[in-house]
Amino acid sequence: MGRRLGWTLAAAVPLAFLGVFFAWPVATLVARGFLDDGGLSWAGFEAVFAAPRTWRVIGTTLAQALAGTMASVAVGVPGAWLLYRTRFRGRWLVRALVTVPFVLPSVVVGVAFKSLVISTGPLGGLGLDGSFGLIVASLVFFNYAVVVRTVGALWAALDPRTAEAAATLGASPARVWWTVTLPALAPAIASAAALVFLFCASAYGVVMVLGGAGYGTIETEIWFLTSQLLDLRGAAALSIVQLVVVAACLIVSNHLQARQARAQKFATDAAHDAPWRWRRDWPTTLVTAAVVGGLLLFPIATLLERSLRTASGHGLDHYLALGSAGGGPLTVSVWQAAANSLRTATLATVLAVVLGLLVALVVSRRPRTPSGRRALGVLDAVFMLPLGVSAVTVGFGFLITLNRPPLDLRSSMILVPIAQAIVALPLVVRVLLPVLRAIDPRLREAAQVLGAGPWRVLASVDLALVSRGLGLATGFAFATSLGEFGATSFLARPDQPTLPVMVFRLIGRPGLESQGMAMAAAVVLALGCAVVMGIAETMRPKEATTW
Amino acid sequence: MSRTQLAGLAVTLAGALALVGCTSGGAAPQPSAAAPTTLTVVTHDSFNLDAALLKKFEESSGLKVTYVAPGDAGTLVNQLVLTKSSPLGDVAYGIDNTFAGRALSEDVTTAYASPALPTLDAAALKADDTSRLTPIDFGDTCVNADTRWFEAKGMAVPQTLDDLAKPEYKDLLVVPNPASSSPGMAFLAATVGAKGDPGYLDYWGALKANGVLVAKDWTEAYSVQFSGSAGKGPRPLVLSYSTSPAFEVVDGVAPTEGLLQTCFRQIEYAGVIAGAKNPEGAQKFIDFLLSPEVQANIPDEMYMYPAVRATELPEEWKKFAPLSDAPIEVPAATIAQNRDRWVRDWTDAVIG
């Protein structure tokens, strides 16, 4: 009885948080779109779906997300092998590096990619500017890490003896891959693909910059209808379409993750990575080198080059200018903004990790009844929803819900870490959940037999083991909060900007000085995220397979 | 700082739980007897003024000021409209004339004629006759040319909107998308003002045939595609501001210039928000924005011309950031009535 109450409470706290700071604002704003002079109206819906543009936008969104997902998987699986099944010097560095794009502000990535492909850029001859291929490339840039980490972590835990047995029985390497390895990896690949599809379908900034004016997606259309035309009906209708797409992704992803958790039980504890060998690893090495070098480092190098470009050649001028306030084009120095970022990210991380731990603990239970299992599945999916809902919708929702005492928080700085925590929460859950699911139930039973009460079992088994995943979860939450821009830009106060907000402001000003400082600040941000991820990487537990 | 934030968080969580617990929701706002000591300023995300000046205002007025910046000028106005029943703050700054009509027709601000603004300047920049919006600064959105590029090619720099559609200037112009960028919207308004409605669509047809590139926003147009700035892009003509050349000056020379016959005048207004908790403080803040110190600070920090025309301008502006003698003007009310239709029709005609 007391135990059930305890678990209900553990689920209620994060649910209340998500309810107040996500579901309520979003639902209220969407509901406004259906109210017409006090009555319910479907007119907005009809108008939106009668417009040919709407269908084109939905089509573009799905096509671009599908292509981005397929390309990410195609290059991510070889990367997973190289970074998780072979051992070489500096592997941790490459692993940290591939995560950096995930947290870079999209406006900066847009400028970097565009600079490469304009007719005077290094890749100008290829005619990529404004092409579908460029959008797909940028989606791979952002989501490569998702596939590499998800698939790689399962691969690392995969028992190699089955494949070895097949090889001994005379199967060719291709046949072993096709009949043994691929089926074993399939749940991880499919689960990563569902997540990447979700990210691609809701990609906003980078698609807007790179796609050119023709590539409207659902997300960019919601932004346009809400913040430019104040067409709440149209925005509400599209928000619902987006929710349907997101929910479908989550159901698929959830289903596959459950399969992955079962598959995992067959893995042994031993590490199976072998030293890197050219004869065996050259294909995966070449693919990965091409992706990391060409797709990840090339745009980052472009940023670096532009951050060093001065009126008279190259130099560190823009980095030195980052410290100036008043003298330069900004009233707050970039270092002060960085300090703001660190402060809000710390608070957001504490929130996300505490709430994420509660969610993971609840969702990792194994109820005996099917309805109980279904309830947990729904709970798990609910906490992923914020990843797929437009920041504009949440931001406008805040304004019309959190607007009277005791919750008039619209001008409160506290909303920034709260919004960032909501974005980071799903990632924290994804890191911690596999660790908890991998705990052998016999361990808990043994503790019970030895006379431990339920709380004691929780403390000495679950919490003791999950603490190994907390380092990685904290790192992810921190890096995500540091780089978060969409929700933050809605809430950040002009006198206390975060680093990504500062980059956005600087890049919106003319002149070499502002542009150079924007690039320099972006490089500082990327470096900070790489360091955080590098540290988190060293604290990775074996069980954290999803990320 | 972090301790107060944590305390705030605790209160927030307690409040959140209380709200979830009881369905009756929040209490009514409490009327306070004493004069308010806080002021909330709602502005756009380009808001930037010298920190020392802002501090001085807090000291002289005795008000604790909070700044909120939810997005660009459009987002700002739309948020004010959405939150009419429970205003976001006391004073709004940054409503431009392409959105002023919506702010006026939705009555989001109340009348206030600041004594700090000379009558002549007020008349020159007014949005309508009601003083619900007070002009604070203005600027010209014009096509900029990379003069060195044209010198190197031995070509004349184009001068007028019509020049831009001529075959010798094919594939040279980049403009930000009016649907997603406020300078882009200003240029669309300029073409409406110059070519009429629906004549502007024919003009855009000619521009499209002449290879105009539509970038997502000003940043992409100016810092990536334009040849005259840091990005060293391929196109020597870009829609930007008449003041942009002043920020490209190297060794006393500006390598770019604004085409002053292509300009749309953008005016930024402030207003006391209807239903403000501290309307007196809001009026004080508007007076402050029009004070000589702030007006002199506006060119450096906001890249706009001060509304009080007697204000001394920075030296480089006198040389490199001239205003247009004959800006193209469209009344705020006309823009308010037609803006959504223009953008949608423009999108259909130019983007497809």
Coordinates of C-alpha atoms in Angstrom, one line a residue, chain A residues 96-376:
Chain A
A96 CA 32.7 13.6 -27.9
L97 CA 33.3 15.4 -31.2
V98 CA 30.4 13.7 -33.0
T99 CA 28.0 15.0 -30.3
V100 CA 29.0 18.6 -30.7
P101 CA 26.7 19.4 -33.7
F102 CA 23.8 18.2 -31.6
V103 CA 24.1 21.2 -29.4
L104 CA 25.3 23.9 -31.9
P105 CA 22.8 26.8 -32.5
S106 CA 21.1 26.2 -35.8
V107 CA 21.6 29.7 -37.1
V108 CA 25.4 29.3 -36.8
V109 CA 25.3 25.9 -38.5
G110 CA 23.1 27.4 -41.2
V111 CA 25.7 30.2 -41.9
A112 CA 28.5 27.6 -41.9
F113 CA 26.8 25.3 -44.3
K114 CA 25.7 28.1 -46.6
S115 CA 29.2 29.6 -46.7
L116 CA 30.4 26.3 -48.0
V117 CA 28.0 25.9 -50.9
I118 CA 27.4 29.4 -52.2
S119 CA 28.9 29.9 -55.6
T120 CA 32.1 31.5 -54.2
G121 CA 32.4 28.9 -51.4
P122 CA 34.8 25.9 -51.3
L123 CA 32.0 23.6 -52.6
G124 CA 30.4 26.2 -54.8
G125 CA 31.0 24.2 -58.0
L126 CA 28.7 21.4 -56.9
G127 CA 25.4 23.4 -57.2
L128 CA 24.2 22.3 -53.8
D129 CA 22.9 25.7 -52.7
G130 CA 19.2 25.5 -51.8
S131 CA 19.1 21.8 -52.8
F132 CA 17.4 18.9 -51.1
G133 CA 20.8 17.2 -50.8
L134 CA 22.1 20.1 -48.6
I135 CA 19.1 19.8 -46.2
V136 CA 19.7 16.1 -45.9
A137 CA 23.4 16.7 -45.3
S138 CA 22.6 19.2 -42.5
L139 CA 20.1 16.7 -40.9
V140 CA 22.8 14.0 -40.9
F141 CA 25.2 16.6 -39.4
F142 CA 22.8 17.0 -36.4
N143 CA 21.6 13.4 -36.1
Y144 CA 24.7 11.3 -36.8
A145 CA 25.5 11.1 -33.1
V146 CA 22.1 9.7 -32.3
V147 CA 22.6 6.7 -34.6
V148 CA 26.2 6.1 -33.7
R149 CA 25.5 6.2 -29.9
T150 CA 22.3 4.2 -30.0
V151 CA 23.5 1.5 -32.3
G152 CA 27.1 1.5 -31.0
A153 CA 26.2 1.0 -27.4
L154 CA 24.1 -2.1 -28.2
W155 CA 26.8 -3.4 -30.5
A156 CA 29.4 -3.0 -27.8
A157 CA 27.3 -5.2 -25.5
L158 CA 26.5 -7.8 -28.2
D159 CA 27.9 -11.3 -27.5
P160 CA 30.3 -12.0 -30.4
R161 CA 30.2 -15.8 -29.9
T162 CA 27.1 -16.3 -32.1
A163 CA 28.8 -14.5 -35.0
E164 CA 32.0 -16.5 -34.4
A165 CA 30.0 -19.7 -34.4
A166 CA 28.4 -18.8 -37.7
A167 CA 31.8 -18.0 -39.2
T168 CA 33.2 -21.3 -37.9
L169 CA 30.4 -23.1 -39.6
G170 CA 31.5 -21.6 -42.9
A171 CA 29.4 -18.5 -43.3
S172 CA 30.9 -15.7 -45.3
P173 CA 31.4 -12.3 -43.5
A174 CA 28.5 -10.9 -45.6
R175 CA 26.3 -13.8 -44.6
V176 CA 27.2 -13.5 -40.9
W177 CA 26.4 -9.8 -41.1
W178 CA 23.1 -10.4 -42.8
T179 CA 21.8 -13.3 -40.8
V180 CA 23.4 -12.8 -37.3
T181 CA 24.6 -9.2 -36.6
L182 CA 22.0 -7.2 -38.4
P183 CA 19.0 -8.9 -36.8
A184 CA 20.6 -8.5 -33.4
L185 CA 21.1 -4.8 -34.1
A186 CA 17.8 -4.2 -35.7
P187 CA 15.9 -3.0 -32.6
A188 CA 18.6 -0.4 -31.9
I189 CA 18.7 0.7 -35.5
A190 CA 15.0 1.0 -35.7
S191 CA 14.7 2.8 -32.4
A192 CA 17.5 5.3 -33.4
A193 CA 15.7 5.8 -36.8
A194 CA 12.5 6.7 -35.1
L195 CA 14.2 9.2 -32.9
V196 CA 16.1 10.7 -35.8
F197 CA 12.9 10.9 -37.8
L198 CA 11.4 12.8 -34.9
F199 CA 14.3 15.3 -34.8
C200 CA 14.3 15.7 -38.6
A201 CA 10.5 16.2 -38.8
S202 CA 10.7 19.0 -36.2
A203 CA 13.9 20.6 -37.4
Y204 CA 13.4 24.3 -37.6
G205 CA 16.3 26.7 -37.9
V206 CA 18.6 24.9 -40.1
V207 CA 15.8 23.9 -42.6
M208 CA 14.7 27.5 -42.8
V209 CA 18.2 28.7 -43.6
L210 CA 19.4 25.9 -45.8
G211 CA 16.2 25.1 -47.6
G212 CA 15.8 28.5 -49.2
A213 CA 12.4 30.0 -49.4
G214 CA 10.7 27.1 -51.1
Y215 CA 11.2 24.5 -48.3
G216 CA 8.4 25.2 -45.8
T217 CA 8.0 22.5 -43.2
I218 CA 5.3 22.0 -40.6
E219 CA 7.5 23.6 -38.0
T220 CA 8.5 26.6 -40.0
E221 CA 4.8 27.1 -41.1
I222 CA 3.7 27.0 -37.4
W223 CA 6.3 29.7 -36.6
F224 CA 5.1 31.8 -39.6
L225 CA 1.4 31.6 -38.9
T226 CA 1.8 32.2 -35.1
S227 CA 4.5 34.9 -34.8
Q228 CA 4.0 36.8 -38.1
L229 CA 0.3 36.4 -39.0
L230 CA -1.2 35.6 -35.6
D231 CA -3.3 33.0 -37.4
L232 CA -3.9 30.8 -34.4
R233 CA -6.4 28.6 -36.2
G234 CA -4.0 27.6 -38.9
A235 CA -1.2 27.1 -36.4
A236 CA -3.4 25.0 -34.2
A237 CA -4.4 22.8 -37.1
L238 CA -0.8 22.3 -38.1
S239 CA 0.2 21.7 -34.4
I240 CA -2.2 18.8 -34.3
V241 CA -0.8 17.4 -37.5
Q242 CA 2.7 17.6 -35.9
L243 CA 1.5 16.0 -32.7
V244 CA 0.1 13.1 -34.8
V245 CA 3.5 12.6 -36.6
V246 CA 5.4 12.9 -33.3
A247 CA 3.1 10.4 -31.5
A248 CA 3.4 7.9 -34.3
C249 CA 7.2 8.2 -34.1
L250 CA 7.1 7.7 -30.3
I251 CA 4.8 4.7 -30.5
V252 CA 7.2 3.0 -33.0
S253 CA 10.3 4.0 -31.0
N254 CA 8.8 2.8 -27.8
H255 CA 7.8 -0.5 -29.1
L256 CA 11.3 -1.1 -30.5
Q257 CA 13.0 0.0 -27.4
A258 CA 11.1 -2.5 -25.4
R259 CA 12.3 -5.2 -27.8
Q260 CA 15.8 -3.9 -27.4
A261 CA 15.6 -4.1 -23.7
R262 CA 14.6 -7.8 -24.0
A263 CA 17.4 -8.5 -26.6
Q264 CA 19.9 -7.0 -24.2
K265 CA 19.4 -9.7 -21.6
F266 CA 21.3 -12.1 -23.8
A267 CA 24.4 -10.0 -23.7
T268 CA 27.2 -10.8 -21.4
D269 CA 29.2 -8.4 -19.3
A270 CA 32.5 -8.7 -21.0
A271 CA 33.8 -5.9 -23.3
H272 CA 34.0 -7.0 -26.9
D273 CA 35.9 -4.3 -28.6
A274 CA 39.1 -5.3 -30.4
P275 CA 42.1 -3.3 -31.4
W276 CA 41.6 -1.4 -34.7
R277 CA 43.0 -3.3 -37.7
W278 CA 43.2 -1.9 -41.3
R279 CA 42.5 -5.2 -43.0
R280 CA 39.2 -5.7 -41.2
D281 CA 38.2 -2.1 -40.5
W282 CA 39.1 -0.1 -43.7
P283 CA 35.5 0.2 -45.1
T284 CA 34.0 1.5 -41.8
T285 CA 37.1 3.7 -41.3
L286 CA 36.8 5.3 -44.7
V287 CA 33.0 5.9 -44.4
T288 CA 33.4 7.4 -40.9
A289 CA 36.5 9.5 -41.8
A290 CA 34.5 10.9 -44.7
V291 CA 31.5 11.7 -42.5
V292 CA 33.4 13.1 -39.5
G293 CA 35.9 15.0 -41.7
G294 CA 33.7 16.1 -44.5
L295 CA 30.4 16.6 -42.9
L296 CA 31.2 17.4 -39.3
L297 CA 34.6 19.0 -39.2
F298 CA 34.4 20.9 -42.5
P299 CA 31.5 23.2 -41.5
I300 CA 33.1 23.5 -38.0
A301 CA 36.4 24.5 -39.6
T302 CA 34.5 27.1 -41.7
L303 CA 33.3 28.6 -38.4
L304 CA 36.7 28.6 -37.0
E305 CA 38.2 30.2 -40.1
R306 CA 35.6 33.0 -40.1
S307 CA 36.1 33.6 -36.4
L308 CA 39.8 34.2 -37.1
R309 CA 39.2 36.4 -40.2
T310 CA 40.1 40.1 -39.6
A311 CA 40.2 43.2 -41.7
S312 CA 44.0 42.5 -42.3
G313 CA 44.2 38.7 -42.6
H314 CA 43.7 36.4 -39.7
G315 CA 44.1 36.8 -36.0
L316 CA 42.6 36.4 -32.5
D317 CA 41.0 39.9 -32.5
H318 CA 37.4 38.6 -32.3
Y319 CA 38.2 36.3 -29.4
L320 CA 39.8 39.2 -27.5
A321 CA 36.8 41.3 -28.3
L322 CA 34.6 38.7 -26.5
G323 CA 35.6 40.1 -23.2
S324 CA 34.7 43.7 -24.0
A325 CA 31.4 45.2 -22.9
G326 CA 30.5 48.7 -23.9
G327 CA 33.5 49.1 -26.1
G328 CA 32.3 46.5 -28.6
P329 CA 28.9 46.2 -30.2
L330 CA 27.3 44.7 -27.1
T331 CA 26.4 46.0 -23.6
V332 CA 27.0 42.7 -22.0
S333 CA 30.3 40.8 -22.7
V334 CA 30.2 37.4 -24.1
W335 CA 31.9 36.0 -21.0
Q336 CA 29.0 37.4 -18.9
A337 CA 26.6 35.7 -21.3
A338 CA 28.6 32.5 -20.9
A339 CA 28.3 32.8 -17.1
N340 CA 24.5 33.2 -17.5
S341 CA 24.5 30.1 -19.6
L342 CA 26.5 28.1 -17.1
R343 CA 24.2 29.2 -14.3
T344 CA 20.9 28.4 -16.1
A345 CA 22.3 25.2 -17.5
T346 CA 23.3 24.1 -14.0
L347 CA 19.8 24.7 -12.7
A348 CA 18.2 23.1 -15.7
T349 CA 20.5 20.1 -15.3
V350 CA 19.6 19.6 -11.6
L351 CA 15.9 19.8 -12.6
A352 CA 16.2 17.5 -15.6
V353 CA 18.3 14.9 -13.7
V354 CA 16.1 14.8 -10.6
L355 CA 12.9 14.5 -12.6
G356 CA 14.4 12.2 -15.2
L357 CA 15.6 9.9 -12.4
L358 CA 12.1 9.7 -11.0
V359 CA 10.6 9.0 -14.5
A360 CA 13.2 6.4 -15.2
L361 CA 12.7 4.7 -11.9
V362 CA 8.9 4.5 -12.4
V363 CA 9.1 3.5 -16.1
S364 CA 11.6 0.7 -15.4
R365 CA 9.2 -1.2 -13.1
R366 CA 7.9 -4.4 -14.5
P367 CA 4.2 -4.5 -13.5
R368 CA 2.5 -7.9 -13.7
T369 CA -0.6 -6.7 -15.4
P370 CA -0.7 -5.8 -19.1
S371 CA -2.6 -2.6 -18.3
G372 CA 0.2 -1.6 -15.9
R373 CA 2.8 -2.1 -18.6
R374 CA 0.7 -0.1 -21.1
A375 CA 0.4 2.7 -18.6
L376 CA 4.2 2.8 -18.2

